[in-house]
Structure formats: structure tokens, C-alpha cells
Tab-separated table of C-alpha atoms in Angstrom:
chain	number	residue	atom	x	y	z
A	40	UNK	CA	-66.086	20.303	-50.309
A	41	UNK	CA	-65.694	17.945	-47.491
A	42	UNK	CA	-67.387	14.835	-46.601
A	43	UNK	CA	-67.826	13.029	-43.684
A	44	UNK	CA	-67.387	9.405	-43.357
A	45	UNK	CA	-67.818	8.665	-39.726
A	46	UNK	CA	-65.108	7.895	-37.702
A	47	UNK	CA	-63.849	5.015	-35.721
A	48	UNK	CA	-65.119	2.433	-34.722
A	49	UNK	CA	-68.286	2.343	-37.256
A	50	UNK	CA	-65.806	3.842	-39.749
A	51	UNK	CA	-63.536	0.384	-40.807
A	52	UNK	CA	-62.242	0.409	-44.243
A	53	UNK	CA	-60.634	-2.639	-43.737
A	54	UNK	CA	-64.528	-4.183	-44.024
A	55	UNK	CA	-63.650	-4.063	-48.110
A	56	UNK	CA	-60.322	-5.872	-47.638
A	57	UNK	CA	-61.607	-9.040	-46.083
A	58	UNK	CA	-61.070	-11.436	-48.801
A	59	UNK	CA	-59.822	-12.015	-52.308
A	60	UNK	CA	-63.257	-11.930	-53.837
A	61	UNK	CA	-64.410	-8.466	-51.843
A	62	UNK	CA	-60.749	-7.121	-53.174
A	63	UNK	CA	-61.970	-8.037	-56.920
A	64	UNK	CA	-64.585	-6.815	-56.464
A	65	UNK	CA	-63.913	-3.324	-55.386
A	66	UNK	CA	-60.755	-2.818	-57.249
A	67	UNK	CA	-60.809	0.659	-58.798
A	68	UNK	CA	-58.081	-0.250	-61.179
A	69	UNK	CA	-58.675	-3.304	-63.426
A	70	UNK	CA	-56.197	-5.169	-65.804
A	71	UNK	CA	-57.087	-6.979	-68.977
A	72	UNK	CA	-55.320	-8.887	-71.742
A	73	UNK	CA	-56.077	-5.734	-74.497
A	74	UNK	CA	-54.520	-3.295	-72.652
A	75	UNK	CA	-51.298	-4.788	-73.059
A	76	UNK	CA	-48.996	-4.535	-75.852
A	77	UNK	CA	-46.170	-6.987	-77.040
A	78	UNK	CA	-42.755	-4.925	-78.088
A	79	UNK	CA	-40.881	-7.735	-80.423
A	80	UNK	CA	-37.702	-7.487	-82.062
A	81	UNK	CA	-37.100	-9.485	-85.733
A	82	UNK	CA	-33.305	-9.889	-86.557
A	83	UNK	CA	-32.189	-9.939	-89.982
A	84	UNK	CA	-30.524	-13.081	-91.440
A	85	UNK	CA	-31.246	-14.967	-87.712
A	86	UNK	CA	-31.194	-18.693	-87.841
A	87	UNK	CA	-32.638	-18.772	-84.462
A	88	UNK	CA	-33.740	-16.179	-82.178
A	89	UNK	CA	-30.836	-14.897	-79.688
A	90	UNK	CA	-31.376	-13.900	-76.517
A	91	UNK	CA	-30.403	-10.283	-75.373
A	92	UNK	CA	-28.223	-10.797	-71.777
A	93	UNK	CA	-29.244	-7.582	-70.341
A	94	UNK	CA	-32.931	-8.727	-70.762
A	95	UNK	CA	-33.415	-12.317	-69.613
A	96	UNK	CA	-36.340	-13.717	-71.500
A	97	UNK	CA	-36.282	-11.360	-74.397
A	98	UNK	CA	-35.146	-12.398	-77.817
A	99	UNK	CA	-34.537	-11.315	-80.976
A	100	UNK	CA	-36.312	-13.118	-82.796
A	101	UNK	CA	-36.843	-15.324	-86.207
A	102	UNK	CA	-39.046	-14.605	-88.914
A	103	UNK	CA	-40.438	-18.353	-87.837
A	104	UNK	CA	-40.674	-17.134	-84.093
A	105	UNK	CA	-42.062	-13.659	-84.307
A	106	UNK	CA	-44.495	-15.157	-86.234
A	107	UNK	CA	-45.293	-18.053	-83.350
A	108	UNK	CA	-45.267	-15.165	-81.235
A	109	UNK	CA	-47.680	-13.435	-82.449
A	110	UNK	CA	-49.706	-16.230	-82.703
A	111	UNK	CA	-49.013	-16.414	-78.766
A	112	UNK	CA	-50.246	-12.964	-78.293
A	113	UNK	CA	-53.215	-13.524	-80.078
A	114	UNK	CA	-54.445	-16.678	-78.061
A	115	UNK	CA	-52.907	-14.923	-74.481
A	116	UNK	CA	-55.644	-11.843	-75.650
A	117	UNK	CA	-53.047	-9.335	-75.686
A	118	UNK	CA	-54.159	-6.351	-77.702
A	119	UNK	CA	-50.911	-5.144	-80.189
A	120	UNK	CA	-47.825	-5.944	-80.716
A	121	UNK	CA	-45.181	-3.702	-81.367
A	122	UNK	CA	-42.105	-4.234	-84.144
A	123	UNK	CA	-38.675	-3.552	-84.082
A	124	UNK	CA	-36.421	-4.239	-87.107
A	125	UNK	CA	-32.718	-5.091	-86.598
A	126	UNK	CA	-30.716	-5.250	-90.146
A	127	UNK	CA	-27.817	-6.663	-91.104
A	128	UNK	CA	-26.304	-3.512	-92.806
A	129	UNK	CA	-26.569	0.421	-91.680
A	130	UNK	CA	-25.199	3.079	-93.410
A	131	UNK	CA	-25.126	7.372	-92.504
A	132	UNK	CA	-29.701	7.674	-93.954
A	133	UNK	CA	-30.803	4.065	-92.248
A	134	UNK	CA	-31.648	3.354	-96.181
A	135	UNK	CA	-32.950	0.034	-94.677
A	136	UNK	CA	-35.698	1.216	-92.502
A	137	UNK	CA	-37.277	2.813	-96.286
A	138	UNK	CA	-36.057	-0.530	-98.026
A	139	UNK	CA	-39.603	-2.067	-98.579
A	140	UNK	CA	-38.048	-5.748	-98.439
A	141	UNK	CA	-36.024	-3.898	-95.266
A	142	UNK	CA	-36.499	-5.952	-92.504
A	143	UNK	CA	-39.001	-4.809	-90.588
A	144	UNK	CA	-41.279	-4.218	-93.509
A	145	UNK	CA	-40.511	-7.968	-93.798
A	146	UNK	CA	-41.994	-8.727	-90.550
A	147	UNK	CA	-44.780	-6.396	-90.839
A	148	UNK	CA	-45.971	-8.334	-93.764
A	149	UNK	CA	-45.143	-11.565	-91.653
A	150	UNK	CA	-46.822	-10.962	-88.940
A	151	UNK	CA	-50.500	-9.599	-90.798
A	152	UNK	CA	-50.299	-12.481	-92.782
A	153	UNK	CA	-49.975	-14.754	-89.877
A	154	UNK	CA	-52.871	-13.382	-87.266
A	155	UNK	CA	-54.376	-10.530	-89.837
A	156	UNK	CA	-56.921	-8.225	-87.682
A	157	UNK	CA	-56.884	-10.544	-84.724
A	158	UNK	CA	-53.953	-8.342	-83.622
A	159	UNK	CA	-53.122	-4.840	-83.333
A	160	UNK	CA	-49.531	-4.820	-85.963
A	161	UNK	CA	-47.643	-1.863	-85.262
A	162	UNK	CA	-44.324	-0.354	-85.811
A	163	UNK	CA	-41.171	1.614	-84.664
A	164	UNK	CA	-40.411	4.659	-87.253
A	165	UNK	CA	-37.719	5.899	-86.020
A	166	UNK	CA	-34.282	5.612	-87.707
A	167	UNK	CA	-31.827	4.928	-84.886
A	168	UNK	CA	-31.884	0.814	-85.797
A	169	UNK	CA	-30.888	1.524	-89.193
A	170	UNK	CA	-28.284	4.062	-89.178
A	171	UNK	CA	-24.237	3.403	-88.920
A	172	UNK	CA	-24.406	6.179	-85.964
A	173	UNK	CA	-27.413	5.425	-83.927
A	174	UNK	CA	-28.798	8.948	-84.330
A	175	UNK	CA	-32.890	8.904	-84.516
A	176	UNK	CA	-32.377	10.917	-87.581
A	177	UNK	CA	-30.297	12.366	-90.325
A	178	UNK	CA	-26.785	14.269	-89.306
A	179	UNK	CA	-26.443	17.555	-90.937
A	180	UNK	CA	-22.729	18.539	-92.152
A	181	UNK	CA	-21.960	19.283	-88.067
A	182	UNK	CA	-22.934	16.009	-86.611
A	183	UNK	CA	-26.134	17.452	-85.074
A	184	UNK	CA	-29.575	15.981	-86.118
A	185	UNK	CA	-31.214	17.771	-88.728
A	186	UNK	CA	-34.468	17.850	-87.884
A	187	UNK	CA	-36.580	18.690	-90.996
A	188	UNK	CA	-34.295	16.130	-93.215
A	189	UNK	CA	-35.376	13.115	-90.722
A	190	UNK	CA	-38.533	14.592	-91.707
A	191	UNK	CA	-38.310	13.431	-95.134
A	192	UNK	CA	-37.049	10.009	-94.340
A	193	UNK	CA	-40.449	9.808	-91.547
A	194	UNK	CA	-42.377	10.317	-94.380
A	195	UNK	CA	-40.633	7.647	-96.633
A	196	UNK	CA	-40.755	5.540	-93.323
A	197	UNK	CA	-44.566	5.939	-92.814
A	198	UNK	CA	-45.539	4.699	-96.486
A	199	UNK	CA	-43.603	1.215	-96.732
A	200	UNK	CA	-44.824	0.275	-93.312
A	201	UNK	CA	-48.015	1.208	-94.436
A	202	UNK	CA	-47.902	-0.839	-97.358
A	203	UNK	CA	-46.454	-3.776	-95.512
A	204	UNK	CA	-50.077	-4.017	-93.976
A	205	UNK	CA	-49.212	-2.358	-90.405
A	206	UNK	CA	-52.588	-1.195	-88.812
A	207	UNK	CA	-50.169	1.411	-86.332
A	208	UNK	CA	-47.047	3.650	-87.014
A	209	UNK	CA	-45.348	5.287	-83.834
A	210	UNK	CA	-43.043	7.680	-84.992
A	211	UNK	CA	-40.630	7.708	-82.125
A	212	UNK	CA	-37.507	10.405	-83.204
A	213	UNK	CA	-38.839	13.279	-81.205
A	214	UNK	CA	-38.386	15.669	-84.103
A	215	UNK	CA	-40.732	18.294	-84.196
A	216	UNK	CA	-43.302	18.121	-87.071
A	217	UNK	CA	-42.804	14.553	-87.295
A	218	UNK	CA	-46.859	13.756	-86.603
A	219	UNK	CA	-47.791	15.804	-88.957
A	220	UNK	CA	-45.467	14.914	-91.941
A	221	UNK	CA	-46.050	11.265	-91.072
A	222	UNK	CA	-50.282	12.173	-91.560
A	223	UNK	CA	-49.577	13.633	-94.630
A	224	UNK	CA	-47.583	10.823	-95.928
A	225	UNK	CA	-50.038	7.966	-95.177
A	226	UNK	CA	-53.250	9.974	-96.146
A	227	UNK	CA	-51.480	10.916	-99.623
A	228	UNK	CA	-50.481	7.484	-100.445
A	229	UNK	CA	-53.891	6.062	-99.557
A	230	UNK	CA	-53.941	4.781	-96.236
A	231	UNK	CA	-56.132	7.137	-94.127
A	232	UNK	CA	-57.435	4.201	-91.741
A	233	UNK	CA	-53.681	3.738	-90.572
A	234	UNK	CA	-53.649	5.154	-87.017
A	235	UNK	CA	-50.713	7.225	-85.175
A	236	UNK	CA	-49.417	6.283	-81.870
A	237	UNK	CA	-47.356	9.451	-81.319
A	238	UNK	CA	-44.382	9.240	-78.893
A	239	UNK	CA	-45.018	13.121	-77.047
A	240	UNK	CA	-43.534	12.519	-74.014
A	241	UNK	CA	-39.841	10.737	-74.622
A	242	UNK	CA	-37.647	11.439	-72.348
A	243	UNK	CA	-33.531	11.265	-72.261
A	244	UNK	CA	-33.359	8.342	-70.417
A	245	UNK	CA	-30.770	5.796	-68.953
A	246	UNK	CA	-33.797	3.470	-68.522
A	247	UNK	CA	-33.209	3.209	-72.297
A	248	UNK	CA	-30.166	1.320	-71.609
A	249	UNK	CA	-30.911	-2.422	-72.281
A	250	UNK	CA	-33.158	-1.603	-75.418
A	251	UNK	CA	-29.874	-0.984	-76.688
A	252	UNK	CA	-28.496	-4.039	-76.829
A	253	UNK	CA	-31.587	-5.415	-78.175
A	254	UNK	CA	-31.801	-3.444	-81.106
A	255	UNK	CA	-27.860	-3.786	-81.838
A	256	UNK	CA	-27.557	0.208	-81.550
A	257	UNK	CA	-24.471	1.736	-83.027
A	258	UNK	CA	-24.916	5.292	-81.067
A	259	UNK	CA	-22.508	7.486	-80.133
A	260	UNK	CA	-22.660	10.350	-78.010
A	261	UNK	CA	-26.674	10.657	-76.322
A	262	UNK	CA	-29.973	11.948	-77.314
A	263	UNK	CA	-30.375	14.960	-75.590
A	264	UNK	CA	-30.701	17.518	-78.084
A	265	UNK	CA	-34.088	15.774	-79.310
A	266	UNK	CA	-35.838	13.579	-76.248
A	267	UNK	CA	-36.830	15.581	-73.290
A	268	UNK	CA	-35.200	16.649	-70.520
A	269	UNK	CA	-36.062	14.417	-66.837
A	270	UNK	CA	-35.790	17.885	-65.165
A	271	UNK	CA	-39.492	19.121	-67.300
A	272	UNK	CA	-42.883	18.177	-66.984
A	273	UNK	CA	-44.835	21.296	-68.813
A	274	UNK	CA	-42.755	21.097	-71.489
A	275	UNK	CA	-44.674	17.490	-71.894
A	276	UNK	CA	-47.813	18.969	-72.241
A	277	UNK	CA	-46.716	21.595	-75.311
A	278	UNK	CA	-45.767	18.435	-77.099
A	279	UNK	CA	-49.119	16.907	-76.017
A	280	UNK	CA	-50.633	20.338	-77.580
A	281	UNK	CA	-48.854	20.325	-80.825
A	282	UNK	CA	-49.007	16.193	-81.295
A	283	UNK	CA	-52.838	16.614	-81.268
A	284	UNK	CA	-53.280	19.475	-83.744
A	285	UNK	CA	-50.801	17.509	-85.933
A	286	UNK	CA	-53.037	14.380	-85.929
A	287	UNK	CA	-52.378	12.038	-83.455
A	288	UNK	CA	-54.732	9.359	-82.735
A	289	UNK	CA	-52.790	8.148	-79.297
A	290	UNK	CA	-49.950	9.472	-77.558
A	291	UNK	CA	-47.205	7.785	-75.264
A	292	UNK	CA	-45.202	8.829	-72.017
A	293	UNK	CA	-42.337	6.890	-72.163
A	294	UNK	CA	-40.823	5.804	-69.412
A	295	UNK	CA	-43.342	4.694	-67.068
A	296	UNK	CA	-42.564	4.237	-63.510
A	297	UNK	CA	-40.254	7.212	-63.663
A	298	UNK	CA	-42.644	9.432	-65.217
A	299	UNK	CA	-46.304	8.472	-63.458
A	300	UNK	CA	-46.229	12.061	-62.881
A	301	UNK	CA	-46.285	13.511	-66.403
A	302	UNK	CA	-48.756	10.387	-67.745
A	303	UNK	CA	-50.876	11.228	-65.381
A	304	UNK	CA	-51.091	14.862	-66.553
A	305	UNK	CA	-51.477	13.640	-70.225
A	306	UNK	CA	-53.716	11.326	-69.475
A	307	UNK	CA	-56.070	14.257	-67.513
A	308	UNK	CA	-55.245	16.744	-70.389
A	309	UNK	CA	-56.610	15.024	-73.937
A	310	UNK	CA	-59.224	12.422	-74.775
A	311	UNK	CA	-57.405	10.087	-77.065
A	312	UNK	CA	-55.966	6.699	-75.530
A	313	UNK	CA	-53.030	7.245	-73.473
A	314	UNK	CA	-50.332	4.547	-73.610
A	315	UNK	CA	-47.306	4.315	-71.303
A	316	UNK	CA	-43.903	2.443	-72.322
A	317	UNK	CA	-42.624	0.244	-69.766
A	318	UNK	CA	-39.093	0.258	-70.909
A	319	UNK	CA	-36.078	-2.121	-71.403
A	320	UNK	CA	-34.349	-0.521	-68.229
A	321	UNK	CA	-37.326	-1.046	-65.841
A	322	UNK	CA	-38.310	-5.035	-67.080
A	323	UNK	CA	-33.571	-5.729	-66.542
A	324	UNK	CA	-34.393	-4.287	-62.706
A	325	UNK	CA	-37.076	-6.262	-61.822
A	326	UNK	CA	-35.696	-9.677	-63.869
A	327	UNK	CA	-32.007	-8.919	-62.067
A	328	UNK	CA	-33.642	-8.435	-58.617
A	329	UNK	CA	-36.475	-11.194	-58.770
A	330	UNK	CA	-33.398	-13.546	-59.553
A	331	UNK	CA	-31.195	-12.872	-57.169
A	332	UNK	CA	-34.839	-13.601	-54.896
A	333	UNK	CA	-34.929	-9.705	-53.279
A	334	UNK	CA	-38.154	-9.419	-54.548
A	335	UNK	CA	-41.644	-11.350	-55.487
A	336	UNK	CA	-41.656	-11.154	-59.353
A	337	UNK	CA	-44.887	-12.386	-59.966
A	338	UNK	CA	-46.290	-9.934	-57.739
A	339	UNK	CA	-44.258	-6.700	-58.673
A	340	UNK	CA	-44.939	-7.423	-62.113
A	341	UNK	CA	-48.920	-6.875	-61.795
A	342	UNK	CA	-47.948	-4.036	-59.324
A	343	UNK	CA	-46.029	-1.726	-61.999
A	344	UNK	CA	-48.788	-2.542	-64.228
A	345	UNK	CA	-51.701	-1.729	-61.924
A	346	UNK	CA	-49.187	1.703	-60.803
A	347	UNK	CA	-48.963	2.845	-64.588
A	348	UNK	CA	-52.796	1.676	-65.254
A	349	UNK	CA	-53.884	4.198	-62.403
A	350	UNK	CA	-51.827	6.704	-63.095
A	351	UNK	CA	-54.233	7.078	-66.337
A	352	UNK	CA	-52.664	4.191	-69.195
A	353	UNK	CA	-54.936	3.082	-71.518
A	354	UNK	CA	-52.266	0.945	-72.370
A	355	UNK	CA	-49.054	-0.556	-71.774
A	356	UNK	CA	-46.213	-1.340	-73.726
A	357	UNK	CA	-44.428	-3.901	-71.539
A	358	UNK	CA	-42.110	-7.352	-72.080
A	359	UNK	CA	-44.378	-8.818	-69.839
A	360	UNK	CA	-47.387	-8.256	-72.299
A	361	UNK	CA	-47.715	-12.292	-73.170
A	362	UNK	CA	-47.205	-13.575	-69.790
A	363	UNK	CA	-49.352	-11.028	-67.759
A	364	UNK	CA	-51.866	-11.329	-70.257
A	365	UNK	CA	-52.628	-15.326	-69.677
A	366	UNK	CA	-52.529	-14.322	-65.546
A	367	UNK	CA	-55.385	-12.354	-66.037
């Protein structure tokens, strides 16, 4: 169906550009403080929080300052805030991402005692943090990830988070069957109100490549036998297919700007909330190139957010979740 708008000159979109307050108030694509969400690292045995280089603002932090920052995401509005342990010792299982006084169980319990409900407490279960070679799961006697052992440790995973008072576990391995084993964990040891963000769209990325630093990865060799390959975008959508049945309660597409493509897809494909990652890799570009003054950072900031907002995000992960919050 066509329609007809007129043409030139009584045809002038430019009548609903005019002025900051007719821009507002015709946006199509709108911003706000909860649909932003905090990722936060917590470093074991930390005396103060230490910056990662490749990521200038980011920290890993304290006990005492993920706490304060929570407390900062609370009063900013910002809707969750995502936790990522980083432990002193690893070993071949990642023993201390099941360790219930591991340290992100730690913070967990930290942070819900600190801002309780006011916040949206959620958590990385993935293994890759806590094991001696950086592998999202358990190596069989080959090297290779075996898929249905991670299983087992997901499962172990999803109850001491759960206990720790999280409100959100985000399994984030890519193994297949991991939403559903995770489900069947939580509802069996008694939390059914604990919600799934499931990571079905992760792809092999060297956007990845800063989070690395920040999480003190020990990996060796790549990912590409579990996270998806840049080259597919259907193969997102089976994932989307089997995530659902399994239990999912929201989904991710992670990267962002790289992948608009597939979240929009997702996002026009299922009727759960639809989050989008903004990763490590795409916060270094625009911190390296605002500082060297190539580019408006203030301004490109709220752009990739508006850009992954339209492309069908009901929420971002982002760095930036603290600071773009109080601009809004």
C-alpha cells in the first residue's frame, strides 16, 4: 500500500525539526534511566578498586565500592546492574564460581543487602572467570568443551547465586541446553520467582577484547566452537526458538552495534524483553576516539544508545549505564 504525502513545497518535514522542544516531542525512540543496565566487576582480595587500561573509567571494583555503586545506580534510576566475579584462585572446573562464599556470590549478597529491590541484582553464570584456562565450560579429556558437563556446573552455578539473593541469572556459555538445566535447577531448589536473562545470540567476537582484561581472563585459544559465527544471522533465531521453549524470560544479542541486524530480528520474532549488550570493545572505541577529540562523546554516546534502542532493545547493557542515566 502506498500513501501519499504531498509533495514539495506544502510537503516540509523539516516543519518537525524546528526546535529542541518539537524534536522531544516527536521523537519515535525514547531513552530512560530503567532501560539501562550497569555491568560491574568485584575483585577478590582488592584493597581499592583498579582501573582496567583498555577501558578508561571502568574499574574493578571493592566490595566497599560496588556497593557505593550500586547505591549510584539506584539514585541515577538505572534499572539492573549486572555482576562479574574476579577470584583470586582458578583451577581446570572454576570451583570458585560454585563456592557459595566465591566471590561473586559475595557481592551478590553485598549488593541486595545494600539497595534490596530498589535494583535489578543480576549475574554472569558462565565459567570462563573462574577457570585456569578461560574456557566458558568444562574441557573434556581432548581440550574441547564438553558441553553437557558445563551443564552440570550451570546448574550448581544457578543455585548459589540464587541463594545469594540475585533477582537475575544470565547464563552466558552458549552451551546448548544450558536454559533449560539452569530452570530446572532454580525451580527445584525453590526459587521459581528468579528470572532468566538468556544470552541466544553471542557471537565470536573481537569486540570481546577489553572485557578481557577486566575480568583477568586466562584463555587460550578462542571461542568459536560454542559462540556464533559473525558470518550467520538465522542461525540466531533457532537459538531464539529453542531459548524460549527452554524457559527464558529475556534474551540478549550481544554485540550491539555490530549486530543491529540480528536484534532487530529477535526483537520482531518473540514477545519477551529484548536486551542488547553494548560490549567492552565498542565503550574502548568510543573512550580512545573521544580522547584523542575525533569525535563528540557526549553525543555519540546517546547516539549508540538511541541506534540499539530502535533497532528493538528493551534494554541495554552498557558502561555508560550510570552516567547516561543522570543525562536523561
Amino acid at each position: 500500500m502506498s500513501t501519499n504525502y504531498g509533495s514539495f513545497p506544502g510537503a516540509r518535514p523539516r516543519r518537525l525539526r524546528t526546535t529542541p522542544a518539537m524534536r522531544r516531542m516527536v521523537a519515535e525512540t525514547r531513552l530512560h534511566p530503567a532501560d539501562l543496565i550497569l555491568p560491574a566487576f568485584v575483585r577478590e582480595g582488592a584493597a581499592e578498586p583498579v582501573p582496567v587500561a583498555s577501558m578508561p573509567g571502568v574499574v574493578q571494583h571493592t566490595r566497599d565500592s560496588l556497593r557505593k555503586a550500586a547505591v549510584e545506580a539506584v539514585e541515577a534510576g538505572v534499572g539492573g546492574f549486572m555482576l562479574y566475579g574476579v577470584p583470586e584462585e582458578k583451577d581446570a572446573v572454576g570451583s570458585r564460581g560454585t563456592d557459595p562464599d566465591g566471590i561473586l556470590q559475595v557481592a551478590i549478597r553485598d549488593v541486595r543487602s545494600e539497595v534490596g529491590d530498589d535494583l535489578v541484582i543480576m549475574s554472569d553464570l558462565c565459567l570462563d572467570e573462574y577457570t585456569d584456562h578461560g574456557h566458558c565450560g568444562v574441557l573434556d579429556e581432548h581440550g574441547r568443551v564438553d558441553n553437557d558437563a558445563t551443564l552440570e556446573r550451570y546448574a550448581e552455578m544457578a543455585r548459589v547465586q540464587a541463594d545469594a539473593g540475585v533477582h537475575t541469572v544470565a547464563p552466558s556459555g552458549m552451551m546448548d541446553g544450558q536454559v533449560r538445566v539452569v530452570r530446572e535447577a532454580l525451580d527445584g531448589a525453590g526459587h521459581q520467582d528468579v528470572s532468566i536473562l538468556a544470552y541466544t545470540a553471542k557471537y565470536a567476537s573481537a569486540f570481546f577484547g577489553p572485557f578481557r582484561e577486566a575480568v583477568a581472563s586466562s584463555l587460550t585459544g578462542d571461542r568459536k566452537t560454542y559462540q556464533q559465527d559473525p558470518a550467520n544471522a538465522r542461525e540466531s533465531l533457532r537459538e531464539l526458538a529453542l531459548d524460549i521453549e527452554e524457559g527464558a524470560d529475556m534474551v540478549i544479542v550481544k554485540p550491539a552495534l555490530p549486530y543491529l541486524d540480528i536484534l532487530r530480528q529477535v526483537a520482531d520474532t518473540v514477545d519477551v524483553p529484548v536486551a542488547a549488550y553494548q560490549v567492552s570493545g565498542e565503550y574502548a572505541m568510543v573512550e580512545a576516539a573521544a580522547a584523542n577529540g575525533w569525535v563528540d562523546r557526549d553525543r555519540i554516546i546517546m547516539e549508540t544508545l538511541v541506534g540499539a534502542k530502535r533497532a528493538g532493545a528493551s534494554m541495554i547493557l552498557t558502561y555508560w549505564a550510570a552516567e547516561a542515566a543522570r543525562q536523561l
